[in-house]
């Protein structure tokens, strides 16, 4: 499904009306939109948010066995942990501390475990669980954590011509 403003608005309306499929699809599409560009992160007033979390939680509330919503939400929780662990000042400013990070870690672990119970070879859940297990002793997180998505950027230029492509894949 293409990510257009019309698509987002249509899905948001249906999800707000209680449609779990629309909530999951909206959450999935929002996971693919970037909100953390370098320009934003350099601005001290910028607050990184995860708007898809609300919709993925809504989908899981209606359908607790929705493996895709569970895996996506767990991946976002792991990203939140990583984001706030890297920037302690930002974490403290937004009410995040070791307790709230541990709560996110426990919730992500439970979601991944639920997914792996149903599908033991699920690649996103296996990667997410590996990340959580690597951080189980509260050691510093690796510089490049194994999230369930990958961003590929290709840039080239010559003279007055430049071209850039970004692909996000799972």
PDB file of C-alpha atoms in Angstrom:
ATOM      1  CA  UNK A   1       0.000   0.000   0.000  1.00  0.00           C
ATOM      2  CA  UNK A   2       1.381   3.404  -0.988  1.00  0.00           C
ATOM      3  CA  UNK A   3       2.042   5.922   1.757  1.00  0.00           C
ATOM      4  CA  UNK A   4       0.082   9.007   0.776  1.00  0.00           C
ATOM      5  CA  UNK A   5      -1.656  11.599   2.902  1.00  0.00           C
ATOM      6  CA  UNK A   6      -4.981  10.255   1.613  1.00  0.00           C
ATOM      7  CA  UNK A   7      -4.058   6.696   2.611  1.00  0.00           C
ATOM      8  CA  UNK A   8      -2.927   7.783   6.071  1.00  0.00           C
ATOM      9  CA  UNK A   9      -6.108   9.825   6.617  1.00  0.00           C
ATOM     10  CA  UNK A  10      -8.367   6.990   5.411  1.00  0.00           C
ATOM     11  CA  UNK A  11      -6.624   4.458   7.634  1.00  0.00           C
ATOM     12  CA  UNK A  12      -6.594   6.832  10.618  1.00  0.00           C
ATOM     13  CA  UNK A  13     -10.370   7.352  10.283  1.00  0.00           C
ATOM     14  CA  UNK A  14     -11.051   3.612  10.071  1.00  0.00           C
ATOM     15  CA  UNK A  15      -8.621   2.816  12.907  1.00  0.00           C
ATOM     16  CA  UNK A  16     -10.180   5.478  15.140  1.00  0.00           C
ATOM     17  CA  UNK A  17     -13.556   3.832  14.455  1.00  0.00           C
ATOM     18  CA  UNK A  18     -12.173   0.557  15.838  1.00  0.00           C
ATOM     19  CA  UNK A  19     -11.039  -1.333  12.722  1.00  0.00           C
ATOM     20  CA  UNK A  20      -8.075  -3.480  13.904  1.00  0.00           C
ATOM     21  CA  UNK A  21      -6.867  -4.141  10.341  1.00  0.00           C
ATOM     22  CA  UNK A  22      -6.743  -0.407   9.646  1.00  0.00           C
ATOM     23  CA  UNK A  23      -4.989   0.208  12.968  1.00  0.00           C
ATOM     24  CA  UNK A  24      -2.316  -2.372  12.173  1.00  0.00           C
ATOM     25  CA  UNK A  25      -1.823  -1.112   8.615  1.00  0.00           C
ATOM     26  CA  UNK A  26      -1.638   2.509   9.795  1.00  0.00           C
ATOM     27  CA  UNK A  27       0.907   1.502  12.427  1.00  0.00           C
ATOM     28  CA  UNK A  28       2.899  -0.441   9.832  1.00  0.00           C
ATOM     29  CA  UNK A  29       2.958   2.468   7.382  1.00  0.00           C
ATOM     30  CA  UNK A  30       3.873   4.970  10.092  1.00  0.00           C
ATOM     31  CA  UNK A  31       6.795   2.703  11.053  1.00  0.00           C
ATOM     32  CA  UNK A  32       8.216   3.340   7.595  1.00  0.00           C
ATOM     33  CA  UNK A  33       8.089   7.132   7.821  1.00  0.00           C
ATOM     34  CA  UNK A  34      11.156   8.828   9.241  1.00  0.00           C
ATOM     35  CA  UNK A  35      10.804  11.438  11.928  1.00  0.00           C
ATOM     36  CA  UNK A  36      14.409  11.481  13.057  1.00  0.00           C
ATOM     37  CA  UNK A  37      16.269  13.263  10.283  1.00  0.00           C
ATOM     38  CA  UNK A  38      19.653  14.694  11.199  1.00  0.00           C
ATOM     39  CA  UNK A  39      18.247  18.217  10.960  1.00  0.00           C
ATOM     40  CA  UNK A  40      15.553  17.353  13.505  1.00  0.00           C
ATOM     41  CA  UNK A  41      17.930  15.621  15.886  1.00  0.00           C
ATOM     42  CA  UNK A  42      20.288  18.616  15.861  1.00  0.00           C
ATOM     43  CA  UNK A  43      17.419  20.834  17.062  1.00  0.00           C
ATOM     44  CA  UNK A  44      17.366  20.738  20.901  1.00  0.00           C
ATOM     45  CA  UNK A  45      13.617  21.451  20.901  1.00  0.00           C
ATOM     46  CA  UNK A  46      12.781  18.440  18.702  1.00  0.00           C
ATOM     47  CA  UNK A  47      11.026  15.580  20.484  1.00  0.00           C
ATOM     48  CA  UNK A  48      11.182  12.218  18.734  1.00  0.00           C
ATOM     49  CA  UNK A  49       7.815  10.499  18.872  1.00  0.00           C
ATOM     50  CA  UNK A  50       6.546   7.138  17.749  1.00  0.00           C
ATOM     51  CA  UNK A  51       3.022   7.847  16.398  1.00  0.00           C
ATOM     52  CA  UNK A  52       2.600   4.267  15.209  1.00  0.00           C
ATOM     53  CA  UNK A  53       2.758   2.918  18.769  1.00  0.00           C
ATOM     54  CA  UNK A  54      -0.817   4.008  19.518  1.00  0.00           C
ATOM     55  CA  UNK A  55      -2.212   2.194  16.483  1.00  0.00           C
ATOM     56  CA  UNK A  56      -0.190  -0.970  16.953  1.00  0.00           C
ATOM     57  CA  UNK A  57      -1.385  -1.120  20.560  1.00  0.00           C
ATOM     58  CA  UNK A  58      -4.983  -0.661  19.361  1.00  0.00           C
ATOM     59  CA  UNK A  59      -4.596  -3.521  16.878  1.00  0.00           C
ATOM     60  CA  UNK A  60      -3.129  -5.769  19.599  1.00  0.00           C
ATOM     61  CA  UNK A  61      -5.848  -4.797  22.063  1.00  0.00           C
ATOM     62  CA  UNK A  62      -8.479  -6.082  19.638  1.00  0.00           C
ATOM     63  CA  UNK A  63      -6.428  -9.013  18.344  1.00  0.00           C
ATOM     64  CA  UNK A  64      -3.828 -10.089  20.929  1.00  0.00           C
ATOM     65  CA  UNK A  65      -2.526 -12.835  18.600  1.00  0.00           C
ATOM     66  CA  UNK A  66      -1.690 -10.415  15.737  1.00  0.00           C
ATOM     67  CA  UNK A  67       1.949 -11.400  15.163  1.00  0.00           C
ATOM     68  CA  UNK A  68       2.725  -8.567  12.753  1.00  0.00           C
ATOM     69  CA  UNK A  69       1.442  -5.878  15.134  1.00  0.00           C
ATOM     70  CA  UNK A  70       3.282  -7.545  18.029  1.00  0.00           C
ATOM     71  CA  UNK A  71       6.555  -7.692  16.136  1.00  0.00           C
ATOM     72  CA  UNK A  72       6.276  -4.100  14.907  1.00  0.00           C
ATOM     73  CA  UNK A  73       5.415  -2.780  18.362  1.00  0.00           C
ATOM     74  CA  UNK A  74       8.251  -4.741  19.957  1.00  0.00           C
ATOM     75  CA  UNK A  75      10.654  -3.322  17.374  1.00  0.00           C
ATOM     76  CA  UNK A  76       9.541   0.206  18.194  1.00  0.00           C
ATOM     77  CA  UNK A  77       9.978  -0.438  21.911  1.00  0.00           C
ATOM     78  CA  UNK A  78      13.535  -1.620  21.263  1.00  0.00           C
ATOM     79  CA  UNK A  79      14.178   1.531  19.208  1.00  0.00           C
ATOM     80  CA  UNK A  80      12.837   3.682  22.041  1.00  0.00           C
ATOM     81  CA  UNK A  81      15.150   1.962  24.521  1.00  0.00           C
ATOM     82  CA  UNK A  82      18.105   2.511  22.220  1.00  0.00           C
ATOM     83  CA  UNK A  83      17.202   6.163  21.567  1.00  0.00           C
ATOM     84  CA  UNK A  84      16.868   7.030  25.240  1.00  0.00           C
ATOM     85  CA  UNK A  85      19.905   4.998  26.325  1.00  0.00           C
ATOM     86  CA  UNK A  86      22.091   6.889  23.847  1.00  0.00           C
ATOM     87  CA  UNK A  87      20.793  10.321  24.875  1.00  0.00           C
ATOM     88  CA  UNK A  88      20.374  10.234  28.665  1.00  0.00           C
ATOM     89  CA  UNK A  89      19.728  13.992  28.831  1.00  0.00           C
ATOM     90  CA  UNK A  90      16.831  13.678  26.393  1.00  0.00           C
ATOM     91  CA  UNK A  91      15.529  10.596  28.203  1.00  0.00           C
ATOM     92  CA  UNK A  92      15.510  12.351  31.570  1.00  0.00           C
ATOM     93  CA  UNK A  93      13.816  15.393  30.067  1.00  0.00           C
ATOM     94  CA  UNK A  94      10.956  13.177  28.857  1.00  0.00           C
ATOM     95  CA  UNK A  95      10.476  11.195  32.059  1.00  0.00           C
ATOM     96  CA  UNK A  96      12.420   8.128  30.960  1.00  0.00           C
ATOM     97  CA  UNK A  97      14.552   6.337  33.500  1.00  0.00           C
ATOM     98  CA  UNK A  98      15.858   2.820  34.053  1.00  0.00           C
ATOM     99  CA  UNK A  99      12.425   1.710  35.328  1.00  0.00           C
ATOM    100  CA  UNK A 100      10.548   2.849  32.224  1.00  0.00           C
ATOM    101  CA  UNK A 101      13.266   1.463  29.957  1.00  0.00           C
ATOM    102  CA  UNK A 102      13.063  -1.868  31.812  1.00  0.00           C
ATOM    103  CA  UNK A 103       9.261  -1.853  31.373  1.00  0.00           C
ATOM    104  CA  UNK A 104       9.709  -1.349  27.621  1.00  0.00           C
ATOM    105  CA  UNK A 105      12.347  -4.091  27.537  1.00  0.00           C
ATOM    106  CA  UNK A 106      10.031  -6.527  29.365  1.00  0.00           C
ATOM    107  CA  UNK A 107       7.104  -5.698  27.093  1.00  0.00           C
ATOM    108  CA  UNK A 108       9.204  -6.097  23.928  1.00  0.00           C
ATOM    109  CA  UNK A 109      10.549  -9.423  25.247  1.00  0.00           C
ATOM    110  CA  UNK A 110       7.002 -10.681  25.913  1.00  0.00           C
ATOM    111  CA  UNK A 111       5.821  -9.619  22.442  1.00  0.00           C
ATOM    112  CA  UNK A 112       8.771 -11.289  20.720  1.00  0.00           C
ATOM    113  CA  UNK A 113       8.332 -14.424  22.848  1.00  0.00           C
ATOM    114  CA  UNK A 114       4.630 -14.553  21.908  1.00  0.00           C
ATOM    115  CA  UNK A 115       5.540 -14.288  18.222  1.00  0.00           C
ATOM    116  CA  UNK A 116       8.285 -16.924  18.472  1.00  0.00           C
ATOM    117  CA  UNK A 117       5.921 -19.298  20.277  1.00  0.00           C
ATOM    118  CA  UNK A 118       3.588 -19.149  17.274  1.00  0.00           C
ATOM    119  CA  UNK A 119       6.316 -19.032  14.593  1.00  0.00           C
ATOM    120  CA  UNK A 120       9.721 -20.107  15.965  1.00  0.00           C
ATOM    121  CA  UNK A 121      11.585 -19.012  12.824  1.00  0.00           C
ATOM    122  CA  UNK A 122      10.092 -15.475  12.572  1.00  0.00           C
ATOM    123  CA  UNK A 123      13.139 -13.431  11.465  1.00  0.00           C
ATOM    124  CA  UNK A 124      12.049 -10.073  12.941  1.00  0.00           C
ATOM    125  CA  UNK A 125      11.232 -11.623  16.318  1.00  0.00           C
ATOM    126  CA  UNK A 126      14.498 -13.595  16.339  1.00  0.00           C
ATOM    127  CA  UNK A 127      16.531 -10.442  15.573  1.00  0.00           C
ATOM    128  CA  UNK A 128      14.636  -8.450  18.192  1.00  0.00           C
ATOM    129  CA  UNK A 129      15.049 -11.148  20.824  1.00  0.00           C
ATOM    130  CA  UNK A 130      18.775 -11.318  20.017  1.00  0.00           C
ATOM    131  CA  UNK A 131      19.034  -7.560  20.587  1.00  0.00           C
ATOM    132  CA  UNK A 132      17.203  -7.797  23.896  1.00  0.00           C
ATOM    133  CA  UNK A 133      19.306 -10.756  25.040  1.00  0.00           C
ATOM    134  CA  UNK A 134      22.487  -8.867  24.160  1.00  0.00           C
ATOM    135  CA  UNK A 135      21.319  -6.050  26.413  1.00  0.00           C
ATOM    136  CA  UNK A 136      20.019  -8.293  29.209  1.00  0.00           C
ATOM    137  CA  UNK A 137      22.849  -7.393  31.535  1.00  0.00           C
ATOM    138  CA  UNK A 138      22.133  -3.672  30.992  1.00  0.00           C
ATOM    139  CA  UNK A 139      25.444  -3.308  29.208  1.00  0.00           C
ATOM    140  CA  UNK A 140      25.735  -0.515  26.702  1.00  0.00           C
ATOM    141  CA  UNK A 141      23.875  -1.205  23.524  1.00  0.00           C
ATOM    142  CA  UNK A 142      25.861  -1.882  20.379  1.00  0.00           C
ATOM    143  CA  UNK A 143      26.451   1.064  18.073  1.00  0.00           C
ATOM    144  CA  UNK A 144      24.394  -0.608  15.320  1.00  0.00           C
ATOM    145  CA  UNK A 145      21.625  -2.579  17.043  1.00  0.00           C
ATOM    146  CA  UNK A 146      19.923  -5.370  15.024  1.00  0.00           C
ATOM    147  CA  UNK A 147      16.468  -3.839  14.606  1.00  0.00           C
ATOM    148  CA  UNK A 148      13.855  -5.445  12.393  1.00  0.00           C
ATOM    149  CA  UNK A 149      14.342  -2.903   9.606  1.00  0.00           C
ATOM    150  CA  UNK A 150      17.226  -1.725   7.523  1.00  0.00           C
ATOM    151  CA  UNK A 151      17.803   1.604   5.820  1.00  0.00           C
ATOM    152  CA  UNK A 152      19.846   1.708   2.640  1.00  0.00           C
ATOM    153  CA  UNK A 153      20.965   5.072   1.293  1.00  0.00           C
ATOM    154  CA  UNK A 154      22.601   5.610  -2.067  1.00  0.00           C
ATOM    155  CA  UNK A 155      23.962   9.036  -2.977  1.00  0.00           C
ATOM    156  CA  UNK A 156      25.866  10.102  -6.049  1.00  0.00           C
ATOM    157  CA  UNK A 157      26.702  13.324  -7.749  1.00  0.00           C
ATOM    158  CA  UNK A 158      28.710  14.890 -10.488  1.00  0.00           C
ATOM    159  CA  UNK A 159      29.103  18.595 -11.163  1.00  0.00           C
ATOM    160  CA  UNK A 160      25.737  20.260 -10.679  1.00  0.00           C
ATOM    161  CA  UNK A 161      23.871  16.930 -10.649  1.00  0.00           C
ATOM    162  CA  UNK A 162      23.175  14.947  -7.520  1.00  0.00           C
ATOM    163  CA  UNK A 163      20.915  11.995  -6.808  1.00  0.00           C
ATOM    164  CA  UNK A 164      19.920  10.314  -3.572  1.00  0.00           C
ATOM    165  CA  UNK A 165      17.734   7.299  -2.863  1.00  0.00           C
ATOM    166  CA  UNK A 166      16.660   5.855   0.471  1.00  0.00           C
ATOM    167  CA  UNK A 167      15.060   2.434   0.784  1.00  0.00           C
ATOM    168  CA  UNK A 168      13.677   1.052   4.037  1.00  0.00           C
ATOM    169  CA  UNK A 169      13.153  -2.698   4.161  1.00  0.00           C
ATOM    170  CA  UNK A 170      12.279  -5.384   6.660  1.00  0.00           C
TER     171      UNK A 170
END
